[in-house]
Amino acid sequence: VEELLNLLDTYAPETEYPAEFAAKVYKISRDPQGVRLTWLKITGGSLKTREVLRYVNQKGAETEEKVIQIRLYSGQKYETADAVTAGEICAVSGLSATYVGQGLGIEGDSGKPILEPVLSYRIVLPKGTDPMVMLPKLRQLEEEDPQLKLVCRGSQIHVQIMGKVQLEVFRSLAKERFGLDINLEDQRIFYKETIENAVEGVGHYEPLRHYAEVHLLLEPLPRGMGLRFDSVCSTDVLEAPYQSLIMSHMSEKTHLGVLTGAPITDMKITLLVGKAHLKHTEGGDMRQATYRAIRQGLMQAKSVLLEPWYRFVLTVPTTSVGRAITDIRAMSGEFDPPENTGDFSTLRGILPAAELGDYAQQVSAYTQG
């Protein structure tokens, strides 16, 4: 046994963690009393109860909060602890603006989820329910599931979701957590927009006793890059605090394209130059000028509508592969030659999300399950 332990130590040495505090947020939940819990994997140093954590929330604002309680869970039960060290997993209360994938301390953030919602539904609340009262409650479910997105358009709430299974889970959680019997109507495909060419957008805002001007460069990026923000403006031209305001205004909201009003993506927005007045410029003026510069740039650019496509793997009995090929072609899909493995054949390819619909149920039907 001693020789075996020595051998294990040789091939599986202990993980070395940094001495400085680091942790990764991998889950957000709430206990039966409604207490918000941030689940952490400690990847460096240690964390103590009542310790103050400083971090940046999803909106880019610096937040400072105290850890009220550290819980070590085993199933539904837990024990409280005064401290946790590197390598341990825990749930902490007291943090109100953390998010899944966030790095705390010296730990970096994780990448965004690979899958993004492609379906959008309008949430129909029970009669007499105020949407603005219910929105903060539904936001709790959005925190807990990174692939669930809520969008408020006027007095209507829309949810972007992956598919019917997640849809039913969302309805079930709304009923269980808040007693809400909600319906989801007006299904739509979630499109995005980008641009093909680089343009300069200018935003000018000058009502009485207000002044701000912002020049932005909008450039296309490769697919999947999302939005990037940068500044090449000298502090001799525009003071650093104003530049910081403009950068935050560029990223604080979802900017919409000019083709269908879909969110923009795959674009780099760079601050070229800005102007402010010593007496008449306020923070809100820079916000208006920034929004106008982005809009004016999009109006000049050659815009492109991006449609979501699914990559699929479909395995059916070989006797049904002809039907599957016909269906995929009818849905404007593309696929490789079928792979035959005895009684079954597999098709791999891509197709528009708008065409898929309830095809999974159709496959189940024509293959007798």
C-alpha positions as a Python dict, from the first residue, in 0.01 Angstrom:
ca = {
    (1, 'V'): (0, 0, 0),
    (2, 'E'): (283, 238, 88),
    (3, 'E'): (448, 178, -249),
    (4, 'L'): (117, 241, -426),
    (5, 'L'): (67, 572, -241),
    (6, 'N'): (417, 682, -335),
    (7, 'L'): (345, 592, -697),
    (8, 'L'): (21, 795, -692),
    (9, 'D'): (210, 1095, -548),
    (10, 'T'): (456, 1066, -833),
    (11, 'Y'): (196, 1071, -1111),
    (12, 'A'): (-69, 1289, -943),
    (13, 'P'): (106, 1564, -748),
    (14, 'E'): (-102, 1808, -546),
    (15, 'T'): (-234, 2110, -733),
    (16, 'E'): (-43, 2425, -653),
    (17, 'Y'): (-267, 2727, -598),
    (18, 'P'): (-156, 3092, -582),
    (19, 'A'): (-140, 3254, -239),
    (20, 'E'): (-352, 3551, -349),
    (21, 'F'): (-732, 3516, -339),
    (22, 'A'): (-897, 3393, -659),
    (23, 'A'): (-1235, 3233, -726),
    (24, 'K'): (-1462, 3142, -1016),
    (25, 'V'): (-1840, 3194, -1007),
    (26, 'Y'): (-2003, 2887, -1160),
    (27, 'K'): (-2364, 2915, -1044),
    (28, 'I'): (-2623, 3162, -908),
    (29, 'S'): (-2921, 3034, -709),
    (30, 'R'): (-3160, 3122, -428),
    (31, 'D'): (-3249, 2924, -119),
    (32, 'P'): (-3610, 2861, -5),
    (33, 'Q'): (-3602, 3190, 191),
    (34, 'G'): (-3504, 3384, -123),
    (35, 'V'): (-3143, 3450, -19),
    (36, 'R'): (-2921, 3499, -324),
    (37, 'L'): (-2631, 3253, -331),
    (38, 'T'): (-2312, 3283, -535),
    (39, 'W'): (-2144, 2944, -585),
    (40, 'L'): (-1765, 2962, -597),
    (41, 'K'): (-1471, 2738, -671),
    (42, 'I'): (-1179, 2887, -473),
    (43, 'T'): (-875, 2880, -702),
    (44, 'G'): (-631, 3074, -489),
    (45, 'G'): (-571, 3201, -135),
    (46, 'S'): (-866, 3196, 103),
    (47, 'L'): (-1199, 3366, 170),
    (48, 'K'): (-1336, 3454, 515),
    (49, 'T'): (-1680, 3545, 644),
    (50, 'R'): (-1735, 3923, 664),
    (51, 'E'): (-1454, 3980, 416),
    (52, 'V'): (-1513, 4263, 168),
    (53, 'L'): (-1491, 4171, -201),
    (54, 'R'): (-1436, 4424, -478),
    (55, 'Y'): (-1539, 4328, -829),
    (56, 'V'): (-1683, 4466, -1153),
    (57, 'N'): (-2042, 4375, -1239),
    (58, 'Q'): (-2177, 4298, -1589),
    (59, 'K'): (-2250, 4665, -1651),
    (60, 'G'): (-1887, 4756, -1586),
    (61, 'A'): (-1950, 4926, -1252),
    (62, 'E'): (-1716, 4862, -961),
    (63, 'T'): (-1895, 4696, -670),
    (64, 'E'): (-1785, 4647, -311),
    (65, 'E'): (-1981, 4400, -94),
    (66, 'K'): (-1930, 4198, 220),
    (67, 'V'): (-1950, 3818, 237),
    (68, 'I'): (-2225, 3758, 495),
    (69, 'Q'): (-2219, 3379, 511),
    (70, 'I'): (-2015, 3089, 369),
    (71, 'R'): (-2205, 2763, 318),
    (72, 'L'): (-2068, 2415, 250),
    (73, 'Y'): (-2347, 2210, 91),
    (74, 'S'): (-2412, 1838, 93),
    (75, 'G'): (-2726, 1780, -110),
    (76, 'Q'): (-2995, 2015, 25),
    (77, 'K'): (-2825, 2052, 363),
    (78, 'Y'): (-2536, 2279, 446),
    (79, 'E'): (-2294, 2379, 718),
    (80, 'T'): (-2158, 2728, 768),
    (81, 'A'): (-1786, 2792, 771),
    (82, 'D'): (-1571, 3081, 889),
    (83, 'A'): (-1332, 3045, 595),
    (84, 'V'): (-1259, 2840, 283),
    (85, 'T'): (-927, 2784, 111),
    (86, 'A'): (-805, 2709, -241),
    (87, 'G'): (-952, 2392, -391),
    (88, 'E'): (-1280, 2412, -199),
    (89, 'I'): (-1630, 2471, -335),
    (90, 'C'): (-1881, 2685, -145),
    (91, 'A'): (-2187, 2907, -171),
    (92, 'V'): (-2172, 3259, -26),
    (93, 'S'): (-2444, 3512, 50),
    (94, 'G'): (-2412, 3889, 45),
    (95, 'L'): (-2306, 3936, -320),
    (96, 'S'): (-2581, 4092, -530),
    (97, 'A'): (-2423, 4156, -871),
    (98, 'T'): (-2208, 3851, -949),
    (99, 'Y'): (-2271, 3643, -1261),
    (100, 'V'): (-2192, 3297, -1395),
    (101, 'G'): (-1841, 3273, -1539),
    (102, 'Q'): (-1711, 3573, -1345),
    (103, 'G'): (-1363, 3567, -1196),
    (104, 'L'): (-1305, 3720, -852),
    (105, 'G'): (-971, 3832, -713),
    (106, 'I'): (-692, 3750, -957),
    (107, 'E'): (-907, 3496, -1145),
    (108, 'G'): (-1010, 3600, -1497),
    (109, 'D'): (-1361, 3578, -1641),
    (110, 'S'): (-1465, 3277, -1848),
    (111, 'G'): (-1581, 3313, -2206),
    (112, 'K'): (-1945, 3362, -2292),
    (113, 'P'): (-2166, 3053, -2337),
    (114, 'I'): (-2109, 2884, -2673),
    (115, 'L'): (-2482, 2854, -2740),
    (116, 'E'): (-2697, 3165, -2773),
    (117, 'P'): (-3078, 3184, -2771),
    (118, 'V'): (-3228, 3187, -3121),
    (119, 'L'): (-3601, 3199, -3038),
    (120, 'S'): (-3787, 3499, -2899),
    (121, 'Y'): (-4130, 3485, -2730),
    (122, 'R'): (-4361, 3751, -2589),
    (123, 'I'): (-4449, 3679, -2225),
    (124, 'V'): (-4823, 3701, -2156),
    (125, 'L'): (-4875, 3766, -1784),
    (126, 'P'): (-5199, 3698, -1593),
    (127, 'K'): (-5459, 3973, -1624),
    (128, 'G'): (-5398, 4260, -1383),
    (129, 'T'): (-5027, 4185, -1338),
    (130, 'D'): (-4792, 4483, -1378),
    (131, 'P'): (-4504, 4388, -1612),
    (132, 'M'): (-4268, 4637, -1445),
    (133, 'V'): (-4333, 4476, -1106),
    (134, 'M'): (-4273, 4125, -1238),
    (135, 'L'): (-3965, 4204, -1449),
    (136, 'P'): (-3720, 4223, -1152),
    (137, 'K'): (-3851, 3888, -1028),
    (138, 'L'): (-3811, 3721, -1366),
    (139, 'R'): (-3460, 3866, -1383),
    (140, 'Q'): (-3372, 3625, -1102),
    (141, 'L'): (-3428, 3334, -1342),
    (142, 'E'): (-3212, 3511, -1600),
    (143, 'E'): (-2928, 3534, -1346),
    (144, 'E'): (-2945, 3162, -1278),
    (145, 'D'): (-2947, 3055, -1645),
    (146, 'P'): (-2696, 3242, -1868),
    (147, 'Q'): (-2870, 3110, -2182),
    (148, 'L'): (-3197, 3283, -2087),
    (149, 'K'): (-3236, 3647, -2192),
    (150, 'L'): (-3515, 3889, -2098),
    (151, 'V'): (-3581, 4201, -2305),
    (152, 'C'): (-3826, 4477, -2215),
    (153, 'R'): (-3987, 4655, -2509),
    (154, 'G'): (-4221, 4925, -2389),
    (155, 'S'): (-4472, 4756, -2158),
    (156, 'Q'): (-4402, 4408, -2299),
    (157, 'I'): (-4149, 4153, -2176),
    (158, 'H'): (-3986, 3920, -2429),
    (159, 'V'): (-3777, 3615, -2351),
    (160, 'Q'): (-3503, 3476, -2576),
    (161, 'I'): (-3472, 3103, -2531),
    (162, 'M'): (-3298, 2799, -2682),
    (163, 'G'): (-3596, 2573, -2744),
    (164, 'K'): (-3918, 2418, -2617),
    (165, 'V'): (-3756, 2225, -2330),
    (166, 'Q'): (-3604, 2541, -2183),
    (167, 'L'): (-3936, 2716, -2249),
    (168, 'E'): (-4124, 2465, -2034),
    (169, 'V'): (-3859, 2487, -1760),
    (170, 'F'): (-3895, 2866, -1760),
    (171, 'R'): (-4275, 2844, -1726),
    (172, 'S'): (-4244, 2585, -1449),
    (173, 'L'): (-3995, 2796, -1250),
    (174, 'A'): (-4212, 3109, -1286),
    (175, 'K'): (-4507, 2911, -1144),
    (176, 'E'): (-4306, 2750, -864),
    (177, 'R'): (-4108, 3057, -760),
    (178, 'F'): (-4355, 3343, -810),
    (179, 'G'): (-4694, 3175, -854),
    (180, 'L'): (-4717, 3307, -1211),
    (181, 'D'): (-4916, 3125, -1480),
    (182, 'I'): (-4753, 3273, -1787),
    (183, 'N'): (-4806, 3201, -2155),
    (184, 'L'): (-4548, 3251, -2430),
    (185, 'E'): (-4677, 3376, -2764),
    (186, 'D'): (-4558, 3536, -3089),
    (187, 'Q'): (-4257, 3311, -3153),
    (188, 'R'): (-3989, 3480, -3360),
    (189, 'I'): (-3638, 3397, -3474),
    (190, 'F'): (-3372, 3612, -3305),
    (191, 'Y'): (-3166, 3786, -3575),
    (192, 'K'): (-2863, 4013, -3538),
    (193, 'E'): (-2707, 4280, -3756),
    (194, 'T'): (-2352, 4384, -3844),
    (195, 'I'): (-2176, 4599, -4106),
    (196, 'E'): (-1955, 4523, -4406),
    (197, 'N'): (-1748, 4842, -4425),
    (198, 'A'): (-1575, 5083, -4188),
    (199, 'V'): (-1749, 5417, -4130),
    (200, 'E'): (-1720, 5717, -3901),
    (201, 'G'): (-2022, 5816, -3696),
    (202, 'V'): (-2064, 6164, -3552),
    (203, 'G'): (-2292, 6248, -3264),
    (204, 'H'): (-2368, 6610, -3178),
    (205, 'Y'): (-2581, 6715, -2881),
    (206, 'E'): (-2638, 7086, -2816),
    (207, 'P'): (-2969, 7193, -2663),
    (208, 'L'): (-2973, 7511, -2449),
    (209, 'R'): (-2688, 7504, -2191),
    (210, 'H'): (-2572, 7157, -2297),
    (211, 'Y'): (-2294, 7050, -2533),
    (212, 'A'): (-2118, 6730, -2638),
    (213, 'E'): (-1971, 6589, -2959),
    (214, 'V'): (-1841, 6236, -3021),
    (215, 'H'): (-1670, 6085, -3327),
    (216, 'L'): (-1663, 5704, -3346),
    (217, 'L'): (-1510, 5461, -3595),
    (218, 'L'): (-1726, 5153, -3665),
    (219, 'E'): (-1541, 4855, -3818),
    (220, 'P'): (-1664, 4502, -3904),
    (221, 'L'): (-1515, 4203, -3719),
    (222, 'P'): (-1510, 3830, -3807),
    (223, 'R'): (-1822, 3628, -3719),
    (224, 'G'): (-1852, 3536, -3355),
    (225, 'M'): (-1628, 3814, -3222),
    (226, 'G'): (-1913, 4016, -3073),
    (227, 'L'): (-1858, 4382, -2988),
    (228, 'R'): (-1520, 4534, -2905),
    (229, 'F'): (-1457, 4886, -2776),
    (230, 'D'): (-1141, 5097, -2793),
    (231, 'S'): (-1016, 5455, -2779),
    (232, 'V'): (-740, 5637, -2969),
    (233, 'C'): (-843, 5981, -2847),
    (234, 'S'): (-570, 6183, -2677),
    (235, 'T'): (-634, 6318, -2328),
    (236, 'D'): (-504, 6651, -2462),
    (237, 'V'): (-814, 6663, -2682),
    (238, 'L'): (-1071, 6518, -2438),
    (239, 'E'): (-1020, 6468, -2066),
    (240, 'A'): (-992, 6111, -1936),
    (241, 'P'): (-1315, 6128, -1725),
    (242, 'Y'): (-1518, 6218, -2035),
    (243, 'Q'): (-1351, 5940, -2234),
    (244, 'S'): (-1438, 5694, -1957),
    (245, 'L'): (-1801, 5809, -1974),
    (246, 'I'): (-1814, 5757, -2351),
    (247, 'M'): (-1661, 5409, -2323),
    (248, 'S'): (-1919, 5307, -2063),
    (249, 'H'): (-2205, 5449, -2273),
    (250, 'M'): (-2089, 5245, -2573),
    (251, 'S'): (-2122, 4919, -2378),
    (252, 'E'): (-2402, 4991, -2130),
    (253, 'K'): (-2696, 4912, -2360),
    (254, 'T'): (-2790, 4691, -2654),
    (255, 'H'): (-2757, 4905, -2965),
    (256, 'L'): (-2997, 4817, -3246),
    (257, 'G'): (-2925, 4797, -3618),
    (258, 'V'): (-3102, 4995, -3888),
    (259, 'L'): (-3234, 4708, -4103),
    (260, 'T'): (-3481, 4533, -3872),
    (261, 'G'): (-3393, 4678, -3531),
    (262, 'A'): (-3198, 4364, -3435),
    (263, 'P'): (-2901, 4393, -3196),
    (264, 'I'): (-2566, 4473, -3355),
    (265, 'T'): (-2268, 4238, -3322),
    (266, 'D'): (-1926, 4151, -3470),
    (267, 'M'): (-1814, 4512, -3470),
    (268, 'K'): (-1534, 4723, -3323),
    (269, 'I'): (-1628, 5072, -3207),
    (270, 'T'): (-1336, 5309, -3149),
    (271, 'L'): (-1349, 5657, -2995),
    (272, 'L'): (-1162, 5887, -3234),
    (273, 'V'): (-1222, 6227, -3083),
    (274, 'G'): (-1467, 6406, -2857),
    (275, 'K'): (-1546, 6762, -2760),
    (276, 'A'): (-1678, 6906, -2436),
    (277, 'H'): (-1756, 7252, -2301),
    (278, 'L'): (-1594, 7367, -1980),
    (279, 'K'): (-1922, 7501, -1841),
    (280, 'H'): (-2213, 7338, -2024),
    (281, 'T'): (-2112, 6971, -2064),
    (282, 'E'): (-2261, 6715, -1825),
    (283, 'G'): (-2243, 6334, -1810),
    (284, 'G'): (-2580, 6285, -1974),
    (285, 'D'): (-2471, 6497, -2270),
    (286, 'M'): (-2195, 6248, -2357),
    (287, 'R'): (-2447, 5964, -2342),
    (288, 'Q'): (-2672, 6134, -2597),
    (289, 'A'): (-2380, 6219, -2826),
    (290, 'T'): (-2245, 5862, -2807),
    (291, 'Y'): (-2582, 5705, -2891),
    (292, 'R'): (-2626, 5945, -3183),
    (293, 'A'): (-2275, 5874, -3316),
    (294, 'I'): (-2340, 5498, -3322),
    (295, 'R'): (-2677, 5545, -3489),
    (296, 'Q'): (-2540, 5789, -3748),
    (297, 'G'): (-2254, 5551, -3829),
    (298, 'L'): (-2492, 5258, -3875),
    (299, 'M'): (-2708, 5467, -4109),
    (300, 'Q'): (-2406, 5527, -4333),
    (301, 'A'): (-2265, 5173, -4328),
    (302, 'K'): (-2363, 4879, -4547),
    (303, 'S'): (-2559, 4668, -4298),
    (304, 'V'): (-2592, 4290, -4303),
    (305, 'L'): (-2867, 4080, -4144),
    (306, 'L'): (-2734, 3771, -3964),
    (307, 'E'): (-2960, 3466, -3948),
    (308, 'P'): (-2904, 3192, -3686),
    (309, 'W'): (-2822, 2843, -3818),
    (310, 'Y'): (-2807, 2513, -3634),
    (311, 'R'): (-2536, 2253, -3677),
    (312, 'F'): (-2705, 1915, -3653),
    (313, 'V'): (-2633, 1543, -3624),
    (314, 'L'): (-2932, 1326, -3722),
    (315, 'T'): (-2923, 947, -3677),
    (316, 'V'): (-3215, 749, -3820),
    (317, 'P'): (-3280, 391, -3936),
    (318, 'T'): (-3122, 340, -4278),
    (319, 'T'): (-3468, 274, -4422),
    (320, 'S'): (-3568, 630, -4325),
    (321, 'V'): (-3258, 816, -4446),
    (322, 'G'): (-3423, 903, -4778),
    (323, 'R'): (-3705, 1082, -4597),
    (324, 'A'): (-3451, 1266, -4378),
    (325, 'I'): (-3252, 1384, -4682),
    (326, 'T'): (-3570, 1511, -4851),
    (327, 'D'): (-3676, 1698, -4537),
    (328, 'I'): (-3337, 1865, -4486),
    (329, 'R'): (-3324, 1982, -4845),
    (330, 'A'): (-3677, 2119, -4811),
    (331, 'M'): (-3557, 2315, -4507),
    (332, 'S'): (-3270, 2466, -4713),
    (333, 'G'): (-3020, 2265, -4512),
    (334, 'E'): (-2675, 2147, -4619),
    (335, 'F'): (-2524, 1812, -4521),
    (336, 'D'): (-2238, 1571, -4585),
    (337, 'P'): (-2291, 1228, -4746),
    (338, 'P'): (-2471, 987, -4509),
    (339, 'E'): (-2258, 769, -4281),
    (340, 'N'): (-2393, 414, -4276),
    (341, 'T'): (-2337, 197, -3968),
    (342, 'G'): (-2541, -118, -4018),
    (343, 'D'): (-2907, -56, -3950),
    (344, 'F'): (-2860, 318, -3889),
    (345, 'S'): (-2741, 615, -4095),
    (346, 'T'): (-2612, 951, -3971),
    (347, 'L'): (-2643, 1288, -4140),
    (348, 'R'): (-2428, 1586, -4034),
    (349, 'G'): (-2483, 1938, -4158),
    (350, 'I'): (-2631, 2282, -4099),
    (351, 'L'): (-2974, 2438, -4150),
    (352, 'P'): (-3155, 2767, -4073),
    (353, 'A'): (-3303, 2782, -3723),
    (354, 'A'): (-3620, 2934, -3868),
    (355, 'E'): (-3689, 2615, -4066),
    (356, 'L'): (-3636, 2360, -3789),
    (357, 'G'): (-3962, 2414, -3598),
    (358, 'D'): (-4090, 2090, -3444),
    (359, 'Y'): (-3886, 1864, -3670),
    (360, 'A'): (-3765, 1657, -3374),
    (361, 'Q'): (-4125, 1544, -3319),
    (362, 'Q'): (-4161, 1466, -3690),
    (363, 'V'): (-3848, 1247, -3681),
    (364, 'S'): (-3987, 1062, -3381),
    (365, 'A'): (-4310, 1006, -3570),
    (366, 'Y'): (-4176, 877, -3903),
    (367, 'T'): (-3917, 652, -3733),
    (368, 'Q'): (-4173, 517, -3484),
    (369, 'G'): (-3977, 659, -3194),
}
